[in-house]
mmCIF file of C-alpha atoms in Angstrom:
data_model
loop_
_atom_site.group_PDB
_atom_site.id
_atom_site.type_symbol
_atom_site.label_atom_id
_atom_site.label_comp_id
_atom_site.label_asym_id
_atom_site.label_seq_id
_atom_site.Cartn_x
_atom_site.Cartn_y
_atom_site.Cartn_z
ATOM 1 C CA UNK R 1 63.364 32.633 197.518
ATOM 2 C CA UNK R 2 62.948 30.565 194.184
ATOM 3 C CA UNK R 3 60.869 27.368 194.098
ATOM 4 C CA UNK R 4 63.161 24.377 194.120
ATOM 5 C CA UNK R 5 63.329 22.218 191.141
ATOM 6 C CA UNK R 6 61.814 18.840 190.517
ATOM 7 C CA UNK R 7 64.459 16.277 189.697
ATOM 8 C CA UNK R 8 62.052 14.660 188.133
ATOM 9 C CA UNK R 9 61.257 17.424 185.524
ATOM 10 C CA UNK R 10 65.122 17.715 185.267
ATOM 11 C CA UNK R 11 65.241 13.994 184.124
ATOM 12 C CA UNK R 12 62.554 14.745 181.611
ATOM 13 C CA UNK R 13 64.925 17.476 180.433
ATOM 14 C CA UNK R 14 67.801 15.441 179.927
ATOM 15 C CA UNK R 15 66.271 12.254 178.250
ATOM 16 C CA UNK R 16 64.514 14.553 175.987
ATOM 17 C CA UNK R 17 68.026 16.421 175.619
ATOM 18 C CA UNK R 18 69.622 13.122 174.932
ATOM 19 C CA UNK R 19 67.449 11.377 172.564
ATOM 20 C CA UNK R 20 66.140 14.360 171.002
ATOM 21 C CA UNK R 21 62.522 12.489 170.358
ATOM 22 C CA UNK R 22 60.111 12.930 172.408
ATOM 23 C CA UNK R 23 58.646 9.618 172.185
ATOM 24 C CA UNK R 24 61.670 7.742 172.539
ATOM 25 C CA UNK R 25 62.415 9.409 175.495
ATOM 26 C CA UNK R 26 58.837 8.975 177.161
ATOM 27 C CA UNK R 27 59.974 5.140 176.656
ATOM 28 C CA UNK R 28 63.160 5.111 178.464
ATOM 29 C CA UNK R 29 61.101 7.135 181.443
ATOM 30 C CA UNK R 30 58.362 4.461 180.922
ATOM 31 C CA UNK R 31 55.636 7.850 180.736
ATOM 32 C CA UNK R 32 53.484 8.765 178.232
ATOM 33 C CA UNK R 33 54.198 11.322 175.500
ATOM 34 C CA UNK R 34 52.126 14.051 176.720
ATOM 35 C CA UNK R 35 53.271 13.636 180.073
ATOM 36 C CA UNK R 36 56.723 13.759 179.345
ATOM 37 C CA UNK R 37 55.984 16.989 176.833
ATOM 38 C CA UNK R 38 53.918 18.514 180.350
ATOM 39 C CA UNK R 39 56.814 18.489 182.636
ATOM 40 C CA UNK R 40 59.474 19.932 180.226
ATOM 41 C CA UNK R 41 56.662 22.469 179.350
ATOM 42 C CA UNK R 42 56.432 23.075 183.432
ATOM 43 C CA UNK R 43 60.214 23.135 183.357
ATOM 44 C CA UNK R 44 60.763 25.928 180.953
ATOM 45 C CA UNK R 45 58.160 27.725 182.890
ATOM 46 C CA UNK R 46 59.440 27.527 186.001
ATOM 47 C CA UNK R 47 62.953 28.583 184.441
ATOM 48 C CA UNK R 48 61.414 31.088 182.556
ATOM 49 C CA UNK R 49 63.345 30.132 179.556
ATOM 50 C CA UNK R 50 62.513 27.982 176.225
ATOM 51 C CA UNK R 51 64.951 24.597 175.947
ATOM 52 C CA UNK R 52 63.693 23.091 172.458
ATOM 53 C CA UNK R 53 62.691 23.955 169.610
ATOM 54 C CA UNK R 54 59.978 21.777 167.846
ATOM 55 C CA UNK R 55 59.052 21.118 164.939
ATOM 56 C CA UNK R 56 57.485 18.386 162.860
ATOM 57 C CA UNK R 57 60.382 16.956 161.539
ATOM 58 C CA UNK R 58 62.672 17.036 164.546
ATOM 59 C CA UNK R 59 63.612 18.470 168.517
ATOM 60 C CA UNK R 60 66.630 20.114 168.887
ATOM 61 C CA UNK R 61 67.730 22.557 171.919
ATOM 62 C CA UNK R 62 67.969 25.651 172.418
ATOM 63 C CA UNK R 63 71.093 28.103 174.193
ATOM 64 C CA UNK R 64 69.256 27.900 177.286
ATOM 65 C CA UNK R 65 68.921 24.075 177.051
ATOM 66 C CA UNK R 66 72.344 23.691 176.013
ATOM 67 C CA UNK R 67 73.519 25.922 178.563
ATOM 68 C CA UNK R 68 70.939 23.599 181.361
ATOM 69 C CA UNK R 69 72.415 20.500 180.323
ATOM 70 C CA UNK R 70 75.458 20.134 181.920
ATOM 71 C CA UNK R 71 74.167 21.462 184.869
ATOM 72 C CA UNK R 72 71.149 19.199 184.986
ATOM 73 C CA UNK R 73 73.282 15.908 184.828
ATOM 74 C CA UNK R 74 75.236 16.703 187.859
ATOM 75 C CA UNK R 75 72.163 17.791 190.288
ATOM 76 C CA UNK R 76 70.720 14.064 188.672
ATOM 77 C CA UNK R 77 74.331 12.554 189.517
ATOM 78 C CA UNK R 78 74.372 13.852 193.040
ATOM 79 C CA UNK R 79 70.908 12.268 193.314
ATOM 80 C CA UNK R 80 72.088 9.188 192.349
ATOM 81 C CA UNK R 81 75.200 9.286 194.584
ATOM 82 C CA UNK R 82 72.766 10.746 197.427
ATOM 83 C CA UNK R 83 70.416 7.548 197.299
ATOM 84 C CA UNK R 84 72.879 5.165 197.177
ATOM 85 C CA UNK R 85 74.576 5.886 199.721
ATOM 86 C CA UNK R 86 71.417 5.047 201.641
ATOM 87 C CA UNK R 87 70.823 1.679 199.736
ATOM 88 C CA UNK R 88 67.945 3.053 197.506
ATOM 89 C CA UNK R 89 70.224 2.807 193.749
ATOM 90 C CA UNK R 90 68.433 0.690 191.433
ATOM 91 C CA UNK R 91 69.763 -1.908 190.161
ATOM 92 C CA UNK R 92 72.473 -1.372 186.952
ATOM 93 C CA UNK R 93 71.063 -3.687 184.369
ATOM 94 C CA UNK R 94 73.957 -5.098 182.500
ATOM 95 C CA UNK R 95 73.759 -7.669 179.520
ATOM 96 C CA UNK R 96 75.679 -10.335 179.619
ATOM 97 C CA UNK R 97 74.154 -11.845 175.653
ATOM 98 C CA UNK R 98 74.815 -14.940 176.345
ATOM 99 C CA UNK R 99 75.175 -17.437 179.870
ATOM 100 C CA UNK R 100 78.095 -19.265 177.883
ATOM 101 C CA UNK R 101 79.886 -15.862 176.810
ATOM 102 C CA UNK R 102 83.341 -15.670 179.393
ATOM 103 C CA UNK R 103 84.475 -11.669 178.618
ATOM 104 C CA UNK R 104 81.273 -10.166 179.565
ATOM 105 C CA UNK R 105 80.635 -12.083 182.740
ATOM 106 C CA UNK R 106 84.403 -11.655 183.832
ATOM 107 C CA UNK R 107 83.854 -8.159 183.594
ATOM 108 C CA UNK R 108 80.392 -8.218 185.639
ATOM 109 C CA UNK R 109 82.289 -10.435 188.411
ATOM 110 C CA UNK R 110 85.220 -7.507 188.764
ATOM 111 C CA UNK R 111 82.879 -4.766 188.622
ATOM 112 C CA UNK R 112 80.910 -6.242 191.757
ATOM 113 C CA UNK R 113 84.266 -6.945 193.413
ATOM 114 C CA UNK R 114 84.991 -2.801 193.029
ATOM 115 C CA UNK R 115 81.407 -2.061 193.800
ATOM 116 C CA UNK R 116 80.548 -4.414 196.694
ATOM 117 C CA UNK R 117 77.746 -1.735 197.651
ATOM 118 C CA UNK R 118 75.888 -1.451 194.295
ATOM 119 C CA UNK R 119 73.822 -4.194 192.496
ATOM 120 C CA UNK R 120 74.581 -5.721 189.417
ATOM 121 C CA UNK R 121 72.283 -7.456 187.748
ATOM 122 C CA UNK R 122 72.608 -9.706 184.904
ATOM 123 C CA UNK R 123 70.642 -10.205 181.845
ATOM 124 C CA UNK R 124 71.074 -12.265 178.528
ATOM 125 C CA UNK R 125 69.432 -10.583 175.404
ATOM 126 C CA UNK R 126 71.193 -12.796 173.144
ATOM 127 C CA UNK R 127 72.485 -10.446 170.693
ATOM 128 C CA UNK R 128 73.718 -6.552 170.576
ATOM 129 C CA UNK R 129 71.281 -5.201 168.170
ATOM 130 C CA UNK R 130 68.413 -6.594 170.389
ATOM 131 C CA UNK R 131 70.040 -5.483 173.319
ATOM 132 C CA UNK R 132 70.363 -1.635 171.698
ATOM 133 C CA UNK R 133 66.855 -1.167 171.460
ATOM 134 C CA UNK R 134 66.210 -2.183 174.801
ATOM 135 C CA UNK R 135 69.081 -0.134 175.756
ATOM 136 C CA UNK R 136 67.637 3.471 173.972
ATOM 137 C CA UNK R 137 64.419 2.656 175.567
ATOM 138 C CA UNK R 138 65.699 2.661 179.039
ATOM 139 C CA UNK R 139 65.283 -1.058 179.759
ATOM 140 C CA UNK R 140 68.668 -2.277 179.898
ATOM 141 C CA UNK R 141 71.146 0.109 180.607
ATOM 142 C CA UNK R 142 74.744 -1.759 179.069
ATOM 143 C CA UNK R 143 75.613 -4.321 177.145
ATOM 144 C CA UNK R 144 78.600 -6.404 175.395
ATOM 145 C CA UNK R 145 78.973 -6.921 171.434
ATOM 146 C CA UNK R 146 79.667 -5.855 168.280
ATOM 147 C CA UNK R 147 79.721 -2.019 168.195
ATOM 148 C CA UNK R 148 80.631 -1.790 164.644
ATOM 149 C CA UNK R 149 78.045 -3.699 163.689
ATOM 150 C CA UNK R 150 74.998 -2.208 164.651
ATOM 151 C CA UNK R 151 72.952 -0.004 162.269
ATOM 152 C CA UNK R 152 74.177 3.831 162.308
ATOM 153 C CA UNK R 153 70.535 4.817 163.725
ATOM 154 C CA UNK R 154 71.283 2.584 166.752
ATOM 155 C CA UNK R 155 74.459 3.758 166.998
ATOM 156 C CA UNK R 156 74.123 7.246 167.177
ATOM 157 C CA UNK R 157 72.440 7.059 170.721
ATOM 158 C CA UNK R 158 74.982 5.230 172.173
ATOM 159 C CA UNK R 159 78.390 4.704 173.193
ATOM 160 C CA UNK R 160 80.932 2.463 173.958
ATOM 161 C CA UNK R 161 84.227 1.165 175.317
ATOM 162 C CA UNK R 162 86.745 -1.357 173.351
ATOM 163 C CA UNK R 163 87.299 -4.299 175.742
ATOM 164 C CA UNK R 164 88.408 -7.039 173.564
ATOM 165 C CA UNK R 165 89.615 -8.587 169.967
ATOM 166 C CA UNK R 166 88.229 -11.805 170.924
ATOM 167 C CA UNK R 167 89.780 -14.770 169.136
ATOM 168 C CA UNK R 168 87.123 -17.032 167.563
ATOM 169 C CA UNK R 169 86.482 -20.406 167.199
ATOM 170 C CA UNK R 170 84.713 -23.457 165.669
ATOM 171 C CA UNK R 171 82.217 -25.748 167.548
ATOM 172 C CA UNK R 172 82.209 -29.394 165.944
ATOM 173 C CA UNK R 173 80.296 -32.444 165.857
ATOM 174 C CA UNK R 174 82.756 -34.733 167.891
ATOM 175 C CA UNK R 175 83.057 -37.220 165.063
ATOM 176 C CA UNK R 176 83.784 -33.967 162.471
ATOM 177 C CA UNK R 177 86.788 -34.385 159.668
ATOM 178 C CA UNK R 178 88.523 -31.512 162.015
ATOM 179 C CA UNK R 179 87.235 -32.510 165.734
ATOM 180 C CA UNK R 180 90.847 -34.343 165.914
ATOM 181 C CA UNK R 181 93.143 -31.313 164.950
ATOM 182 C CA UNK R 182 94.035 -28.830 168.207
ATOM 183 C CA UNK R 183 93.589 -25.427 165.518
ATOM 184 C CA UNK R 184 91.334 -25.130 162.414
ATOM 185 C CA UNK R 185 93.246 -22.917 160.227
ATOM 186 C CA UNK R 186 90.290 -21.384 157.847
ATOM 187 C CA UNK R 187 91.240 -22.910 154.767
ATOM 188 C CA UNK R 188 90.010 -26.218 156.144
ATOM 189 C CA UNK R 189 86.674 -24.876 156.168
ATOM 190 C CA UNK R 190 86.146 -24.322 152.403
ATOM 191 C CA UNK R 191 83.374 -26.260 151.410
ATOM 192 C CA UNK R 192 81.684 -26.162 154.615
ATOM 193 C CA UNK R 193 78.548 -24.884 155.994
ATOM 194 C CA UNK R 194 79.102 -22.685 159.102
ATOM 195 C CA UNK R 195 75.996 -21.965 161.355
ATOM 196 C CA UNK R 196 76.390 -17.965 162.267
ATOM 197 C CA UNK R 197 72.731 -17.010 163.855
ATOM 198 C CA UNK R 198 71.320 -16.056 159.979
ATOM 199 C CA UNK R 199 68.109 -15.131 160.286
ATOM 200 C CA UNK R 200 68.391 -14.279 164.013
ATOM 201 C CA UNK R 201 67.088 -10.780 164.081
ATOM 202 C CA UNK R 202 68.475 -10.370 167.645
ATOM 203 C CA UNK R 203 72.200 -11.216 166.261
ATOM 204 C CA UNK R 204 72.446 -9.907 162.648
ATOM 205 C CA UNK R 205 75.741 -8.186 163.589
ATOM 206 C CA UNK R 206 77.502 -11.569 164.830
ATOM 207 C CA UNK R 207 75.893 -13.086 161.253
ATOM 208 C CA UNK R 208 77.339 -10.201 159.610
ATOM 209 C CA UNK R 209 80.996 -10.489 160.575
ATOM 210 C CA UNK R 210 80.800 -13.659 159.809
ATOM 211 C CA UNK R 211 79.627 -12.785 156.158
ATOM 212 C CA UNK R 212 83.022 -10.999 156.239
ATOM 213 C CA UNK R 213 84.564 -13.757 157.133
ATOM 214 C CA UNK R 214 83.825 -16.210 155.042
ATOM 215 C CA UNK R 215 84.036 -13.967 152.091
ATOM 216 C CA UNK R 216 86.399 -15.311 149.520
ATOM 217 C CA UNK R 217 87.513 -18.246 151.585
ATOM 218 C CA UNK R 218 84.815 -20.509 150.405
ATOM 219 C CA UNK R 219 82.750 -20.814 153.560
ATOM 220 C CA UNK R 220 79.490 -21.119 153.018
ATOM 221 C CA UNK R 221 76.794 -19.430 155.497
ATOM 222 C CA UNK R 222 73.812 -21.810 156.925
ATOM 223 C CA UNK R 223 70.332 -21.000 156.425
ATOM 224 C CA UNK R 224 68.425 -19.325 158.854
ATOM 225 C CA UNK R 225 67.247 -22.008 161.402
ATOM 226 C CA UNK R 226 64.071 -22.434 163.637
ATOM 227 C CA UNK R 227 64.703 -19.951 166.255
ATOM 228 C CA UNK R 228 65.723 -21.712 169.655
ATOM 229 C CA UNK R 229 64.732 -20.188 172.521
ATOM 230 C CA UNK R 230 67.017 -22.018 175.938
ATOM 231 C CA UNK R 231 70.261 -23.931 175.667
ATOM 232 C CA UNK R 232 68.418 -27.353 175.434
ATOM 233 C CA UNK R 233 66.205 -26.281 172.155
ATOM 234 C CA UNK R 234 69.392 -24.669 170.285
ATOM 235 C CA UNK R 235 71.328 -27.834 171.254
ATOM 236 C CA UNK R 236 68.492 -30.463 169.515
ATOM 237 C CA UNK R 237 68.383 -27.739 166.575
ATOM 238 C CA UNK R 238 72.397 -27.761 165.849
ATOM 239 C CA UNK R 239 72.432 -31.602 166.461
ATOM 240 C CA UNK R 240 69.895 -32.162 163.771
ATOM 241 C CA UNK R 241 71.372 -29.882 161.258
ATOM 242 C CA UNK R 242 75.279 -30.985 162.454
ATOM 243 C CA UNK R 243 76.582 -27.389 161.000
ATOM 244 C CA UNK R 244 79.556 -26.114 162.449
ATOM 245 C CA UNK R 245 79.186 -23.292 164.851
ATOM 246 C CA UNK R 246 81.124 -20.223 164.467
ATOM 247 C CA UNK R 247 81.959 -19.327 168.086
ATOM 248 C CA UNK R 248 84.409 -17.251 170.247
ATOM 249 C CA UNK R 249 87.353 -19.108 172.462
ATOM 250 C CA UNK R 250 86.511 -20.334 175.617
ATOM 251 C CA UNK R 251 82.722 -20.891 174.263
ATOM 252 C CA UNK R 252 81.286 -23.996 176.488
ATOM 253 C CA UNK R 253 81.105 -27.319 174.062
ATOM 254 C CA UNK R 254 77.623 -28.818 173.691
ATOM 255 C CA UNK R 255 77.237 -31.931 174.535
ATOM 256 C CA UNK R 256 79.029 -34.408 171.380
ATOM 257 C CA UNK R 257 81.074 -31.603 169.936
ATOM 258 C CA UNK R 258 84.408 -29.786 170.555
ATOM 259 C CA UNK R 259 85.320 -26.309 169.896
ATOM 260 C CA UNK R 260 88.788 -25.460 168.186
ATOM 261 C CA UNK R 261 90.469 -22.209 167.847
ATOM 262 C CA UNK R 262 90.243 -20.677 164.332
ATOM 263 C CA UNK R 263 93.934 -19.841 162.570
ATOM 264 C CA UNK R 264 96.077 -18.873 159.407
ATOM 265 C CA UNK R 265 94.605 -15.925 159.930
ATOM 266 C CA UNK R 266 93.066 -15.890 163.398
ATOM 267 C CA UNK R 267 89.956 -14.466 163.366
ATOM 268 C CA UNK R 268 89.055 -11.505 166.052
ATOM 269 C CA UNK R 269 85.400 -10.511 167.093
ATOM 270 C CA UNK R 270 85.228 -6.920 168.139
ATOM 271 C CA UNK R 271 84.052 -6.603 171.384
ATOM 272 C CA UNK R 272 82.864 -3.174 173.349
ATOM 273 C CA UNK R 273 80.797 -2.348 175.973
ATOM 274 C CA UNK R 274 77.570 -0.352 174.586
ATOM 275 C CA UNK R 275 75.383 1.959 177.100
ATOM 276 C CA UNK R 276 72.916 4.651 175.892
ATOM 277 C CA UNK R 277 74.689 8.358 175.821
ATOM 278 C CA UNK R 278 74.281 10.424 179.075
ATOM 279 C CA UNK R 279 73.576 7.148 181.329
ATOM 280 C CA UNK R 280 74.389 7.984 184.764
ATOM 281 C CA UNK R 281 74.463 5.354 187.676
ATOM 282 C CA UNK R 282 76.746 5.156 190.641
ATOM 283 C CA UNK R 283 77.632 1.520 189.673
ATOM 284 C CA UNK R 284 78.759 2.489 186.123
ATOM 285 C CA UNK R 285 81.873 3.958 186.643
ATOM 286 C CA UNK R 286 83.208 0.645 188.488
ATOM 287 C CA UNK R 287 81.926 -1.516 185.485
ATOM 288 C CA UNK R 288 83.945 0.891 183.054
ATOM 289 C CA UNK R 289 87.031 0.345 185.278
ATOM 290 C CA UNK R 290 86.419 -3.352 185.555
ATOM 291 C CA UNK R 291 86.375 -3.737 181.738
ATOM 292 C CA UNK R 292 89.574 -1.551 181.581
ATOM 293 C CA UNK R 293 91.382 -3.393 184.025
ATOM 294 C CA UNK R 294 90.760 -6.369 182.842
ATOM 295 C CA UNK R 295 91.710 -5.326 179.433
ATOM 296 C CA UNK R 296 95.117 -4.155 180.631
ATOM 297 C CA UNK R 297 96.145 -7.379 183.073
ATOM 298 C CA UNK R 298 94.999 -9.699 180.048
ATOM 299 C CA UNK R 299 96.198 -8.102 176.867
ATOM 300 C CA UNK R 300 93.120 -7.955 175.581
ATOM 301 C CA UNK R 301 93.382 -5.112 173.053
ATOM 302 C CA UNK R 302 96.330 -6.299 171.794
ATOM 303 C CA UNK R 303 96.054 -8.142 168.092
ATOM 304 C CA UNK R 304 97.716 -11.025 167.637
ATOM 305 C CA UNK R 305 100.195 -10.922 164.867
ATOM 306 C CA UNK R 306 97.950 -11.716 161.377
ATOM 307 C CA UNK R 307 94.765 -11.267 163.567
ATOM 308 C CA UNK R 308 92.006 -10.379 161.305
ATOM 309 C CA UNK R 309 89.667 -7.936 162.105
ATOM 310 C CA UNK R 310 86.911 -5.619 159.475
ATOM 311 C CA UNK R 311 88.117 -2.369 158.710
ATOM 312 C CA UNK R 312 85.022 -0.515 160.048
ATOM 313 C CA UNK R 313 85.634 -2.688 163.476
ATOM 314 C CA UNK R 314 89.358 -1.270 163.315
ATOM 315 C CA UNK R 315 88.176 2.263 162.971
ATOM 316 C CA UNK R 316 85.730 1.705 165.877
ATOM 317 C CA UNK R 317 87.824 0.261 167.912
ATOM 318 C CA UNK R 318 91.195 2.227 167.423
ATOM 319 C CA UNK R 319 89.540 5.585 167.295
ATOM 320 C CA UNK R 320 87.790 5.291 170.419
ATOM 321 C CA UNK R 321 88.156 8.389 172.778
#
């Protein structure tokens, strides 16, 4: 009879499949390089058939691998399935950017309601494009953000799921020109300076709809400030500056300001949830349903009349398979 297959050297397979590098796939598995390149190696022996082809410049597969790959992702996904039904699934890592952000964490909270048996765990990387690294490397397995926004390079090992056109918002210094006023239509904010995360390399794609934004309207964008690590440092940072902070709706207020729904047009920020290509976890599913659900009781990928959104974000998030 044959010699049953490692999983393990399967996994190497498809992480190697999936990123096509081997080094960024020995990350994700948390090996080294030339142990990752061993076990494919012993996998294509014990197959008796070649899956890449390497060269210098770049890994691609072969028939054989292509012909593997589906194949190898459902033994893997019965393997997951298989361990936890016994209790042994690792935790799905799921990042949540931000403790004061309401769409991701709603989504986490239904997810564990349709997965009572699975563990969710949340994280806060405070920004997509930080998250997307950690994401390709196998450290985080989803996220919430900006899909559109992220560098092509980033994106092209990953995928995601529209959830939202959040509307967004203004936070204000309590005794602000505009704190009294229920909306702040944009216009009002000519001559300001808004605070947007510049020179936050966790969050350039939040900094760089807001370049978008303020485009043309007069808005200026604030300097890149120290970089506050906790609630209680960016607090002391914004209250010595006393820029406006461009937010999202339902954003908690910090303590002596207000936040006030932007309007005339109302700004949307794109939001999707992000997980590296070929992720397979028995807790995923339910966190893609929870996000669609949600979605669909709340209207959330419906735009407001006037609601204005990027063009590349409208592509992204229209498009979507």
């Amino acid at each position: 009879m044959p010699a049953p297959l490692d999983p393990r050297l399967l996994r190497a397979f498809v992480t190697v499949a999936e990123e096509l590098h081997f080094t960024r796939a020995a990350l994700r598995l948390h090996l080294a390089q030339q142990a990752l390149s061993r076990d494919v190696r012993r996998l294509e022996r014990e197959l008796g058939a070649e899956l890449f082809v390497r060269t210098t410049r770049q890994v691609t597969l072969t028939p054989d691998g292509e012909r593997l790959l589906p194949h190898a992702r459902r033994v893997l996904r019965a393997q997951d399935d298989l361990l936890a039904a016994f209790g042994q699934a690792r935790p799905l890592l799921v990042d949540l950017n931000s403790p004061g952000l309401v769409t991701p964490r709603r989504v986490l909270h239904r997810a564990r309601e349709l997965a009572p048996g699975h563990e969710l765990m949340a994280r806060y990387e405070s920004g997509l494009t930080w998250a997307a690294g950690e994401l390709l490397a196998g450290r985080l397995d989803v996220s919430f953000g900006r899909f559109a926004g992220l560098d092509p390079a980033l994106r092209s090992g990953l995928d995601h799921q529209p959830v939202r056109y959040e509307p967004m918002a203004v936070v204000l210094p309590e005794d602000h020109r505009l704190a009294g006023t229920a909306e702040v239509p944009l216009a009002e904010l000519a001559g300001e300076t808004v605070y947007a995360g510049a020179g936050n390399p966790r969050t350039p794609e939040w900094t760089g709809l807001a370049r978008l934004l303020f485009e043309e309207r007069g808005i200026e964008l604030a300097p890149p400030a120290p970089l506050a690590v906790g609630e209680e440092e960016f607090q002391r940072i914004m209250a010595r500056t006393r820029h406006p902070i461009l937010a999202v709706v339902g954003f908690p207020a910090l303590p002596s300001t207000v936040v006030r729904p932007l309007v005339d047009p109302v700004p949307l920020s794109p939001v999707s949830l992000v997980w590296r290509r070929g992720l397979t976890h028995p807790a995923f599913d339910a966190l893609r349903g929870a996000a669609a659900r949600l979605a669909a009781e709340e209207g959330w990928l419906r735009r407001p009349p006037g609601g204005w959104i990027p063009a590349a974000d409208h592509v992204l998030m229209t498009s979507h398979d």
